[in-house]
Amino acid sequence: MIKQNIVVHTLSWSCHLQSVMPRLVKLGQTMLTIENLTKSFGHTKAVDSVSLSIPAGQFVGIIGRSGAGKSTLLRMVNRLAEPTEGRILWNGEDVTTLRGMELREWRRRCAMIFQQFNLAGRLDVLTNVLMGRLATTPGWRSMLKLWGDDDRAIALAALEQFDIANLSAQRADQLSGGQQQRVAICRALVQEPDLLLADEPIASLDPRNTRIVMDSLLRINKHFGITVVCNLHSLDLARSYCDRLIGMAQGRVVFDDVPAALTEHVARELYGLEAGEVMDGAEQTGTTEGFAVSTAA
């Protein structure tokens, strides 16, 4: 009976998420607009006058060497960092002015995945995923761990989607890095977001788990139609998975085009002496839920 309920909730939840997003994706409607966004730390500009428009349904990769401003940019979009100047608009709404409950609701709609997973290691996997339901759950219930049956079913359905439902009762700190990152992805997904930000989600993973995590992000993008913006260091992966690449250097956008336009010359301008390191990679091929993936440039 429990297994049957998980399957039913998985199907209904998938249909629920897909009911709105595909229409916007087909229209290619611009949803995220960044206008002259700047973040200064003293006299140093970590992000310098960045302007971008991102349509619904895109898988966008942000590339560049360490310190280029990639992470700071994502943190400002999620409002974990406050801009010094500029605006962030989502479907015409000024995100930079949101406060209180409206800001909390924005962070639900704009989920974020971190490099270090940010899981509660002593808690079990299911409870970690349920943390993604905090914005829709009364505080007293979450503090007492009195999660509703629907919330539990949604969390189990998310774990089932990524083949880790069998780990639901296991402590998070007993999982491999790849498993922990998939739990973090499930936690983000149960927020039912419109936008998913991933800040170097594969930086600490081995090649096999790197592929699994990137395939999971691709599936969220293609299957659910959720816009994904992902910071990546590997150009092979960026070319393989992303619809569009945005290159940053010294806080500014210096490249914005399709992956095919990222030539070796452009890569060397972005990465300098690091270009050889990020461009060296054996050609690999993987498949995700029917989506063919090739890392050949």
PDB file of C-alpha atoms in Angstrom:
ATOM      1  CA  MET A   1       0.000   0.000   0.000  1.00  0.00           C
ATOM      2  CA  ILE A   2       2.819   2.421   0.859  1.00  0.00           C
ATOM      3  CA  LYS A   3       4.555   1.651  -2.436  1.00  0.00           C
ATOM      4  CA  GLN A   4       1.276   2.170  -4.315  1.00  0.00           C
ATOM      5  CA  ASN A   5       0.752   5.550  -2.619  1.00  0.00           C
ATOM      6  CA  ILE A   6       4.271   6.638  -3.593  1.00  0.00           C
ATOM      7  CA  VAL A   7       3.600   5.741  -7.228  1.00  0.00           C
ATOM      8  CA  VAL A   8       0.267   7.587  -7.226  1.00  0.00           C
ATOM      9  CA  HIS A   9       1.816  10.703  -5.682  1.00  0.00           C
ATOM     10  CA  THR A  10       4.763  10.518  -8.088  1.00  0.00           C
ATOM     11  CA  LEU A  11       2.438  10.543 -11.082  1.00  0.00           C
ATOM     12  CA  SER A  12       0.110  13.241  -9.727  1.00  0.00           C
ATOM     13  CA  TRP A  13       3.023  15.413  -8.594  1.00  0.00           C
ATOM     14  CA  SER A  14       4.721  15.127 -11.996  1.00  0.00           C
ATOM     15  CA  CYS A  15       1.486  16.146 -13.709  1.00  0.00           C
ATOM     16  CA  HIS A  16       1.067  19.040 -11.262  1.00  0.00           C
ATOM     17  CA  LEU A  17       4.527  20.461 -11.975  1.00  0.00           C
ATOM     18  CA  GLN A  18       4.117  20.010 -15.720  1.00  0.00           C
ATOM     19  CA  SER A  19       0.681  21.635 -15.865  1.00  0.00           C
ATOM     20  CA  VAL A  20       2.005  25.219 -15.914  1.00  0.00           C
ATOM     21  CA  MET A  21       5.640  25.181 -17.020  1.00  0.00           C
ATOM     22  CA  PRO A  22       5.488  23.662 -20.545  1.00  0.00           C
ATOM     23  CA  ARG A  23       3.252  26.455 -21.811  1.00  0.00           C
ATOM     24  CA  LEU A  24       5.800  29.066 -20.750  1.00  0.00           C
ATOM     25  CA  VAL A  25       8.689  27.046 -22.177  1.00  0.00           C
ATOM     26  CA  LYS A  26       7.026  26.818 -25.606  1.00  0.00           C
ATOM     27  CA  LEU A  27       6.527  30.559 -25.656  1.00  0.00           C
ATOM     28  CA  GLY A  28      10.141  31.145 -24.596  1.00  0.00           C
ATOM     29  CA  GLN A  29       8.852  33.888 -22.332  1.00  0.00           C
ATOM     30  CA  THR A  30      11.532  35.843 -20.485  1.00  0.00           C
ATOM     31  CA  MET A  31      11.070  35.169 -16.783  1.00  0.00           C
ATOM     32  CA  LEU A  32      14.351  36.200 -15.122  1.00  0.00           C
ATOM     33  CA  THR A  33      15.742  39.643 -15.900  1.00  0.00           C
ATOM     34  CA  ILE A  34      18.900  40.995 -14.285  1.00  0.00           C
ATOM     35  CA  GLU A  35      19.518  44.717 -14.746  1.00  0.00           C
ATOM     36  CA  ASN A  36      22.921  46.298 -14.073  1.00  0.00           C
ATOM     37  CA  LEU A  37      23.503  44.097 -11.045  1.00  0.00           C
ATOM     38  CA  THR A  38      26.555  44.980  -8.957  1.00  0.00           C
ATOM     39  CA  LYS A  39      27.949  43.621  -5.701  1.00  0.00           C
ATOM     40  CA  SER A  40      30.826  45.456  -4.052  1.00  0.00           C
ATOM     41  CA  PHE A  41      32.993  44.396  -1.134  1.00  0.00           C
ATOM     42  CA  GLY A  42      34.755  47.583  -0.155  1.00  0.00           C
ATOM     43  CA  HIS A  43      36.447  48.882  -3.297  1.00  0.00           C
ATOM     44  CA  THR A  44      36.278  45.484  -5.042  1.00  0.00           C
ATOM     45  CA  LYS A  45      33.389  44.667  -7.360  1.00  0.00           C
ATOM     46  CA  ALA A  46      32.680  40.925  -7.207  1.00  0.00           C
ATOM     47  CA  VAL A  47      29.874  41.401  -9.745  1.00  0.00           C
ATOM     48  CA  ASP A  48      30.064  44.434 -12.013  1.00  0.00           C
ATOM     49  CA  SER A  49      27.012  45.763 -13.906  1.00  0.00           C
ATOM     50  CA  VAL A  50      25.676  42.386 -15.067  1.00  0.00           C
ATOM     51  CA  SER A  51      22.545  42.439 -17.266  1.00  0.00           C
ATOM     52  CA  LEU A  52      20.882  39.208 -18.466  1.00  0.00           C
ATOM     53  CA  SER A  53      17.524  37.890 -19.643  1.00  0.00           C
ATOM     54  CA  ILE A  54      16.754  34.198 -19.177  1.00  0.00           C
ATOM     55  CA  PRO A  55      13.631  32.595 -20.687  1.00  0.00           C
ATOM     56  CA  ALA A  56      11.629  29.945 -18.869  1.00  0.00           C
ATOM     57  CA  GLY A  57      12.824  26.418 -19.467  1.00  0.00           C
ATOM     58  CA  GLN A  58      16.464  27.111 -20.355  1.00  0.00           C
ATOM     59  CA  PHE A  59      19.393  25.186 -18.915  1.00  0.00           C
ATOM     60  CA  VAL A  60      21.991  27.929 -18.479  1.00  0.00           C
ATOM     61  CA  GLY A  61      25.608  27.289 -17.529  1.00  0.00           C
ATOM     62  CA  ILE A  62      27.686  30.061 -15.963  1.00  0.00           C
ATOM     63  CA  ILE A  63      31.387  29.495 -16.556  1.00  0.00           C
ATOM     64  CA  GLY A  64      34.612  31.244 -15.603  1.00  0.00           C
ATOM     65  CA  ARG A  65      37.607  30.872 -13.351  1.00  0.00           C
ATOM     66  CA  SER A  66      37.411  30.987  -9.561  1.00  0.00           C
ATOM     67  CA  GLY A  67      36.695  34.502  -8.318  1.00  0.00           C
ATOM     68  CA  ALA A  68      34.909  35.548 -11.523  1.00  0.00           C
ATOM     69  CA  GLY A  69      31.696  36.372  -9.596  1.00  0.00           C
ATOM     70  CA  LYS A  70      29.634  33.292 -10.514  1.00  0.00           C
ATOM     71  CA  SER A  71      28.634  32.278  -6.978  1.00  0.00           C
ATOM     72  CA  THR A  72      27.978  35.855  -5.884  1.00  0.00           C
ATOM     73  CA  LEU A  73      25.650  36.320  -8.852  1.00  0.00           C
ATOM     74  CA  LEU A  74      23.561  33.258  -7.950  1.00  0.00           C
ATOM     75  CA  ARG A  75      23.447  34.217  -4.278  1.00  0.00           C
ATOM     76  CA  MET A  76      22.067  37.633  -5.224  1.00  0.00           C
ATOM     77  CA  VAL A  77      19.367  36.080  -7.414  1.00  0.00           C
ATOM     78  CA  ASN A  78      18.287  33.933  -4.434  1.00  0.00           C
ATOM     79  CA  ARG A  79      18.664  37.009  -2.154  1.00  0.00           C
ATOM     80  CA  LEU A  80      21.233  35.300   0.070  1.00  0.00           C
ATOM     81  CA  ALA A  81      23.419  38.300  -0.799  1.00  0.00           C
ATOM     82  CA  GLU A  82      22.132  41.836  -1.218  1.00  0.00           C
ATOM     83  CA  PRO A  83      23.019  43.718  -4.415  1.00  0.00           C
ATOM     84  CA  THR A  84      24.902  46.971  -4.086  1.00  0.00           C
ATOM     85  CA  GLU A  85      23.208  48.264  -7.233  1.00  0.00           C
ATOM     86  CA  GLY A  86      20.771  47.025  -9.869  1.00  0.00           C
ATOM     87  CA  ARG A  87      17.569  44.993  -9.951  1.00  0.00           C
ATOM     88  CA  ILE A  88      16.421  41.389 -10.316  1.00  0.00           C
ATOM     89  CA  LEU A  89      13.020  40.857 -11.927  1.00  0.00           C
ATOM     90  CA  TRP A  90      11.026  37.641 -12.078  1.00  0.00           C
ATOM     91  CA  ASN A  91       8.114  37.834 -14.499  1.00  0.00           C
ATOM     92  CA  GLY A  92       8.153  41.616 -14.044  1.00  0.00           C
ATOM     93  CA  GLU A  93       8.219  41.522 -10.220  1.00  0.00           C
ATOM     94  CA  ASP A  94      11.147  43.291  -8.552  1.00  0.00           C
ATOM     95  CA  VAL A  95      12.734  40.583  -6.400  1.00  0.00           C
ATOM     96  CA  THR A  96      15.255  42.981  -4.850  1.00  0.00           C
ATOM     97  CA  THR A  97      12.502  44.791  -2.922  1.00  0.00           C
ATOM     98  CA  LEU A  98      10.943  41.708  -1.315  1.00  0.00           C
ATOM     99  CA  ARG A  99      10.887  41.403   2.465  1.00  0.00           C
ATOM    100  CA  GLY A 100       9.383  39.102   5.107  1.00  0.00           C
ATOM    101  CA  MET A 101       6.888  36.521   3.876  1.00  0.00           C
ATOM    102  CA  GLU A 102       7.257  37.671   0.266  1.00  0.00           C
ATOM    103  CA  LEU A 103      11.013  37.043   0.426  1.00  0.00           C
ATOM    104  CA  ARG A 104      10.407  33.627   1.973  1.00  0.00           C
ATOM    105  CA  GLU A 105       8.022  32.800  -0.865  1.00  0.00           C
ATOM    106  CA  TRP A 106      10.622  33.915  -3.440  1.00  0.00           C
ATOM    107  CA  ARG A 107      13.223  31.610  -1.921  1.00  0.00           C
ATOM    108  CA  ARG A 108      10.720  28.762  -2.225  1.00  0.00           C
ATOM    109  CA  ARG A 109      10.175  29.555  -5.910  1.00  0.00           C
ATOM    110  CA  CYS A 110      13.927  30.055  -6.451  1.00  0.00           C
ATOM    111  CA  ALA A 111      15.483  26.891  -5.022  1.00  0.00           C
ATOM    112  CA  MET A 112      19.243  26.606  -4.574  1.00  0.00           C
ATOM    113  CA  ILE A 113      21.650  23.663  -4.554  1.00  0.00           C
ATOM    114  CA  PHE A 114      25.039  24.172  -2.930  1.00  0.00           C
ATOM    115  CA  GLN A 115      28.481  22.710  -3.524  1.00  0.00           C
ATOM    116  CA  GLN A 116      28.691  21.310   0.029  1.00  0.00           C
ATOM    117  CA  PHE A 117      25.136  19.841  -0.014  1.00  0.00           C
ATOM    118  CA  ASN A 118      24.030  21.694   3.181  1.00  0.00           C
ATOM    119  CA  LEU A 119      22.278  18.649   4.635  1.00  0.00           C
ATOM    120  CA  ALA A 120      21.674  17.984   8.326  1.00  0.00           C
ATOM    121  CA  GLY A 121      23.974  14.978   8.693  1.00  0.00           C
ATOM    122  CA  ARG A 122      22.383  13.608  11.878  1.00  0.00           C
ATOM    123  CA  LEU A 123      18.899  13.601  10.365  1.00  0.00           C
ATOM    124  CA  ASP A 124      17.570  10.900   8.075  1.00  0.00           C
ATOM    125  CA  VAL A 125      17.266  11.420   4.321  1.00  0.00           C
ATOM    126  CA  LEU A 126      13.463  11.798   4.329  1.00  0.00           C
ATOM    127  CA  THR A 127      13.559  14.554   6.968  1.00  0.00           C
ATOM    128  CA  ASN A 128      16.256  16.396   5.004  1.00  0.00           C
ATOM    129  CA  VAL A 129      14.049  16.340   1.909  1.00  0.00           C
ATOM    130  CA  LEU A 130      11.027  17.456   3.948  1.00  0.00           C
ATOM    131  CA  MET A 131      12.964  20.615   4.846  1.00  0.00           C
ATOM    132  CA  GLY A 132      12.086  21.736   1.336  1.00  0.00           C
ATOM    133  CA  ARG A 133       8.437  21.915   2.468  1.00  0.00           C
ATOM    134  CA  LEU A 134       9.117  24.423   5.264  1.00  0.00           C
ATOM    135  CA  ALA A 135       7.675  27.350   3.312  1.00  0.00           C
ATOM    136  CA  THR A 136       4.310  25.576   3.086  1.00  0.00           C
ATOM    137  CA  THR A 137       4.277  24.038   6.577  1.00  0.00           C
ATOM    138  CA  PRO A 138       3.395  25.789   9.862  1.00  0.00           C
ATOM    139  CA  GLY A 139       6.532  26.352  11.942  1.00  0.00           C
ATOM    140  CA  TRP A 140       5.282  24.480  15.004  1.00  0.00           C
ATOM    141  CA  ARG A 141       4.563  21.358  12.960  1.00  0.00           C
ATOM    142  CA  SER A 142       8.010  21.292  11.368  1.00  0.00           C
ATOM    143  CA  MET A 143       9.733  21.865  14.742  1.00  0.00           C
ATOM    144  CA  LEU A 144       7.888  18.886  16.204  1.00  0.00           C
ATOM    145  CA  LYS A 145       8.444  16.878  13.017  1.00  0.00           C
ATOM    146  CA  LEU A 146       4.680  16.541  12.593  1.00  0.00           C
ATOM    147  CA  TRP A 147       4.835  16.465   8.808  1.00  0.00           C
ATOM    148  CA  GLY A 148       1.574  15.918   6.964  1.00  0.00           C
ATOM    149  CA  ASP A 149       0.904  12.749   4.993  1.00  0.00           C
ATOM    150  CA  ASP A 150       0.898  14.730   1.733  1.00  0.00           C
ATOM    151  CA  ASP A 151       4.302  16.258   2.519  1.00  0.00           C
ATOM    152  CA  ARG A 152       5.765  12.839   3.296  1.00  0.00           C
ATOM    153  CA  ALA A 153       4.312  11.390   0.116  1.00  0.00           C
ATOM    154  CA  ILE A 154       5.746  14.254  -1.963  1.00  0.00           C
ATOM    155  CA  ALA A 155       9.187  13.785  -0.385  1.00  0.00           C
ATOM    156  CA  LEU A 156       9.124  10.024  -0.977  1.00  0.00           C
ATOM    157  CA  ALA A 157       7.978  10.600  -4.550  1.00  0.00           C
ATOM    158  CA  ALA A 158      10.943  12.910  -5.149  1.00  0.00           C
ATOM    159  CA  LEU A 159      13.352  10.312  -3.763  1.00  0.00           C
ATOM    160  CA  GLU A 160      11.704   7.690  -5.937  1.00  0.00           C
ATOM    161  CA  GLN A 161      12.208   9.904  -8.987  1.00  0.00           C
ATOM    162  CA  PHE A 162      15.967   9.793  -8.408  1.00  0.00           C
ATOM    163  CA  ASP A 163      16.214   6.132  -7.325  1.00  0.00           C
ATOM    164  CA  ILE A 164      17.138   6.779  -3.688  1.00  0.00           C
ATOM    165  CA  ALA A 165      13.821   6.096  -1.928  1.00  0.00           C
ATOM    166  CA  ASN A 166      15.475   3.032  -0.355  1.00  0.00           C
ATOM    167  CA  LEU A 167      17.771   5.428   1.554  1.00  0.00           C
ATOM    168  CA  SER A 168      14.936   7.438   3.133  1.00  0.00           C
ATOM    169  CA  ALA A 169      15.565   6.160   6.695  1.00  0.00           C
ATOM    170  CA  GLN A 170      19.360   6.413   6.524  1.00  0.00           C
ATOM    171  CA  ARG A 171      21.330   9.235   8.147  1.00  0.00           C
ATOM    172  CA  ALA A 172      22.479  11.798   5.608  1.00  0.00           C
ATOM    173  CA  ASP A 173      26.084  11.733   6.817  1.00  0.00           C
ATOM    174  CA  GLN A 174      26.303   8.022   5.972  1.00  0.00           C
ATOM    175  CA  LEU A 175      25.738   8.629   2.259  1.00  0.00           C
ATOM    176  CA  SER A 176      28.283   9.078  -0.515  1.00  0.00           C
ATOM    177  CA  GLY A 177      28.841  12.537  -1.949  1.00  0.00           C
ATOM    178  CA  GLY A 178      26.771  11.761  -5.032  1.00  0.00           C
ATOM    179  CA  GLN A 179      23.899  10.416  -2.928  1.00  0.00           C
ATOM    180  CA  GLN A 180      23.993  13.483  -0.679  1.00  0.00           C
ATOM    181  CA  GLN A 181      23.810  15.809  -3.656  1.00  0.00           C
ATOM    182  CA  ARG A 182      20.822  13.893  -5.049  1.00  0.00           C
ATOM    183  CA  VAL A 183      19.124  14.283  -1.656  1.00  0.00           C
ATOM    184  CA  ALA A 184      19.820  18.035  -1.879  1.00  0.00           C
ATOM    185  CA  ILE A 185      18.293  18.075  -5.368  1.00  0.00           C
ATOM    186  CA  CYS A 186      15.188  16.288  -4.051  1.00  0.00           C
ATOM    187  CA  ARG A 187      14.932  18.838  -1.228  1.00  0.00           C
ATOM    188  CA  ALA A 188      15.022  21.640  -3.808  1.00  0.00           C
ATOM    189  CA  LEU A 189      12.510  19.902  -6.058  1.00  0.00           C
ATOM    190  CA  VAL A 190       9.857  19.454  -3.330  1.00  0.00           C
ATOM    191  CA  GLN A 191       9.828  23.233  -2.961  1.00  0.00           C
ATOM    192  CA  GLU A 192       8.029  23.147  -6.340  1.00  0.00           C
ATOM    193  CA  PRO A 193      10.316  25.899  -7.669  1.00  0.00           C
ATOM    194  CA  ASP A 194      10.044  27.911 -10.870  1.00  0.00           C
ATOM    195  CA  LEU A 195      13.817  28.399 -10.951  1.00  0.00           C
ATOM    196  CA  LEU A 196      16.639  26.141  -9.760  1.00  0.00           C
ATOM    197  CA  LEU A 197      20.080  27.595  -9.025  1.00  0.00           C
ATOM    198  CA  ALA A 198      23.019  25.203  -8.674  1.00  0.00           C
ATOM    199  CA  ASP A 199      26.293  26.592  -7.330  1.00  0.00           C
ATOM    200  CA  GLU A 200      29.148  24.274  -8.393  1.00  0.00           C
ATOM    201  CA  PRO A 201      27.023  21.193  -7.586  1.00  0.00           C
ATOM    202  CA  ILE A 202      29.666  18.704  -8.784  1.00  0.00           C
ATOM    203  CA  ALA A 203      32.869  20.348  -7.526  1.00  0.00           C
ATOM    204  CA  SER A 204      33.557  17.706  -4.856  1.00  0.00           C
ATOM    205  CA  LEU A 205      32.303  14.636  -6.765  1.00  0.00           C
ATOM    206  CA  ASP A 206      34.062  11.866  -8.658  1.00  0.00           C
ATOM    207  CA  PRO A 207      33.375  11.413 -12.422  1.00  0.00           C
ATOM    208  CA  ARG A 208      30.620   8.802 -11.951  1.00  0.00           C
ATOM    209  CA  ASN A 209      28.681  10.847  -9.398  1.00  0.00           C
ATOM    210  CA  THR A 210      29.298  13.973 -11.453  1.00  0.00           C
ATOM    211  CA  ARG A 211      27.458  12.338 -14.330  1.00  0.00           C
ATOM    212  CA  ILE A 212      24.607  11.157 -12.086  1.00  0.00           C
ATOM    213  CA  VAL A 213      24.078  14.612 -10.576  1.00  0.00           C
ATOM    214  CA  MET A 214      24.251  16.430 -13.927  1.00  0.00           C
ATOM    215  CA  ASP A 215      21.820  13.907 -15.416  1.00  0.00           C
ATOM    216  CA  SER A 216      19.465  14.630 -12.506  1.00  0.00           C
ATOM    217  CA  LEU A 217      19.588  18.379 -13.179  1.00  0.00           C
ATOM    218  CA  LEU A 218      18.999  17.757 -16.882  1.00  0.00           C
ATOM    219  CA  ARG A 219      15.980  15.617 -16.093  1.00  0.00           C
ATOM    220  CA  ILE A 220      14.500  18.344 -13.869  1.00  0.00           C
ATOM    221  CA  ASN A 221      14.959  20.805 -16.713  1.00  0.00           C
ATOM    222  CA  LYS A 222      13.637  18.657 -19.565  1.00  0.00           C
ATOM    223  CA  HIS A 223      11.001  16.581 -17.767  1.00  0.00           C
ATOM    224  CA  PHE A 224       9.511  19.240 -15.475  1.00  0.00           C
ATOM    225  CA  GLY A 225      10.374  22.307 -17.571  1.00  0.00           C
ATOM    226  CA  ILE A 226      12.065  24.045 -14.631  1.00  0.00           C
ATOM    227  CA  THR A 227      14.621  26.711 -15.523  1.00  0.00           C
ATOM    228  CA  VAL A 228      18.097  25.708 -14.332  1.00  0.00           C
ATOM    229  CA  VAL A 229      21.035  28.076 -13.880  1.00  0.00           C
ATOM    230  CA  CYS A 230      24.202  26.200 -12.953  1.00  0.00           C
ATOM    231  CA  ASN A 231      27.747  27.334 -12.151  1.00  0.00           C
ATOM    232  CA  LEU A 232      30.245  24.956 -13.734  1.00  0.00           C
ATOM    233  CA  HIS A 233      34.024  24.784 -13.953  1.00  0.00           C
ATOM    234  CA  SER A 234      34.272  22.016 -16.566  1.00  0.00           C
ATOM    235  CA  LEU A 235      33.769  23.198 -20.136  1.00  0.00           C
ATOM    236  CA  ASP A 236      33.128  19.626 -21.324  1.00  0.00           C
ATOM    237  CA  LEU A 237      30.134  19.353 -18.999  1.00  0.00           C
ATOM    238  CA  ALA A 238      28.946  22.870 -19.743  1.00  0.00           C
ATOM    239  CA  ARG A 239      28.948  22.190 -23.491  1.00  0.00           C
ATOM    240  CA  SER A 240      27.177  18.856 -23.039  1.00  0.00           C
ATOM    241  CA  TYR A 241      24.328  19.766 -20.730  1.00  0.00           C
ATOM    242  CA  CYS A 242      23.561  23.448 -21.218  1.00  0.00           C
ATOM    243  CA  ASP A 243      21.418  25.223 -23.820  1.00  0.00           C
ATOM    244  CA  ARG A 244      23.303  28.465 -23.243  1.00  0.00           C
ATOM    245  CA  LEU A 245      26.612  29.475 -21.698  1.00  0.00           C
ATOM    246  CA  ILE A 246      27.398  32.719 -19.907  1.00  0.00           C
ATOM    247  CA  GLY A 247      31.077  33.423 -19.354  1.00  0.00           C
ATOM    248  CA  MET A 248      32.201  35.718 -16.535  1.00  0.00           C
ATOM    249  CA  ALA A 249      35.577  37.327 -15.889  1.00  0.00           C
ATOM    250  CA  GLN A 250      36.374  39.861 -13.154  1.00  0.00           C
ATOM    251  CA  GLY A 251      32.694  40.216 -12.298  1.00  0.00           C
ATOM    252  CA  ARG A 252      31.536  40.999 -15.837  1.00  0.00           C
ATOM    253  CA  VAL A 253      29.754  38.983 -18.521  1.00  0.00           C
ATOM    254  CA  VAL A 254      32.216  38.544 -21.377  1.00  0.00           C
ATOM    255  CA  PHE A 255      30.521  35.693 -23.265  1.00  0.00           C
ATOM    256  CA  ASP A 256      26.830  34.845 -23.792  1.00  0.00           C
ATOM    257  CA  ASP A 257      25.968  32.358 -26.546  1.00  0.00           C
ATOM    258  CA  VAL A 258      25.191  28.756 -27.411  1.00  0.00           C
ATOM    259  CA  PRO A 259      27.796  26.129 -26.416  1.00  0.00           C
ATOM    260  CA  ALA A 260      28.901  25.642 -30.039  1.00  0.00           C
ATOM    261  CA  ALA A 261      30.159  29.236 -30.080  1.00  0.00           C
ATOM    262  CA  LEU A 262      32.572  28.599 -27.219  1.00  0.00           C
ATOM    263  CA  THR A 263      35.810  28.243 -29.155  1.00  0.00           C
ATOM    264  CA  GLU A 264      39.221  27.457 -27.727  1.00  0.00           C
ATOM    265  CA  HIS A 265      40.160  31.112 -28.209  1.00  0.00           C
ATOM    266  CA  VAL A 266      37.184  32.279 -26.130  1.00  0.00           C
ATOM    267  CA  ALA A 267      37.963  29.671 -23.449  1.00  0.00           C
ATOM    268  CA  ARG A 268      41.515  30.936 -23.148  1.00  0.00           C
ATOM    269  CA  GLU A 269      40.243  34.487 -22.754  1.00  0.00           C
ATOM    270  CA  LEU A 270      37.930  33.289 -19.946  1.00  0.00           C
ATOM    271  CA  TYR A 271      40.325  31.006 -18.098  1.00  0.00           C
ATOM    272  CA  GLY A 272      43.801  32.230 -18.994  1.00  0.00           C
ATOM    273  CA  LEU A 273      46.410  29.734 -17.814  1.00  0.00           C
ATOM    274  CA  GLU A 274      43.652  27.465 -16.464  1.00  0.00           C
ATOM    275  CA  ALA A 275      42.180  26.919 -19.942  1.00  0.00           C
ATOM    276  CA  GLY A 276      44.102  23.715 -20.581  1.00  0.00           C
ATOM    277  CA  GLU A 277      42.888  22.228 -17.301  1.00  0.00           C
ATOM    278  CA  VAL A 278      39.190  22.930 -17.876  1.00  0.00           C
ATOM    279  CA  MET A 279      39.305  21.926 -21.555  1.00  0.00           C
ATOM    280  CA  ASP A 280      41.179  18.667 -21.042  1.00  0.00           C
ATOM    281  CA  GLY A 281      38.614  15.884 -20.708  1.00  0.00           C
ATOM    282  CA  ALA A 282      38.038  12.574 -22.349  1.00  0.00           C
ATOM    283  CA  GLU A 283      34.934  12.277 -24.483  1.00  0.00           C
ATOM    284  CA  GLN A 284      32.185  10.509 -22.607  1.00  0.00           C
ATOM    285  CA  THR A 285      28.621   9.594 -23.347  1.00  0.00           C
ATOM    286  CA  GLY A 286      25.725   9.091 -20.967  1.00  0.00           C
ATOM    287  CA  THR A 287      21.948   8.773 -21.067  1.00  0.00           C
ATOM    288  CA  THR A 288      19.304  10.135 -18.734  1.00  0.00           C
ATOM    289  CA  GLU A 289      15.709   9.002 -18.903  1.00  0.00           C
ATOM    290  CA  GLY A 290      15.804   8.969 -22.673  1.00  0.00           C
ATOM    291  CA  PHE A 291      17.905  12.105 -23.024  1.00  0.00           C
ATOM    292  CA  ALA A 292      21.133  11.390 -24.879  1.00  0.00           C
ATOM    293  CA  VAL A 293      24.107  13.234 -23.444  1.00  0.00           C
ATOM    294  CA  SER A 294      27.498  13.568 -25.112  1.00  0.00           C
ATOM    295  CA  THR A 295      30.464  15.397 -23.652  1.00  0.00           C
ATOM    296  CA  ALA A 296      32.298  15.621 -26.938  1.00  0.00           C
ATOM    297  CA  ALA A 297      32.907  19.251 -27.823  1.00  0.00           C
TER     298      ALA A 297
END
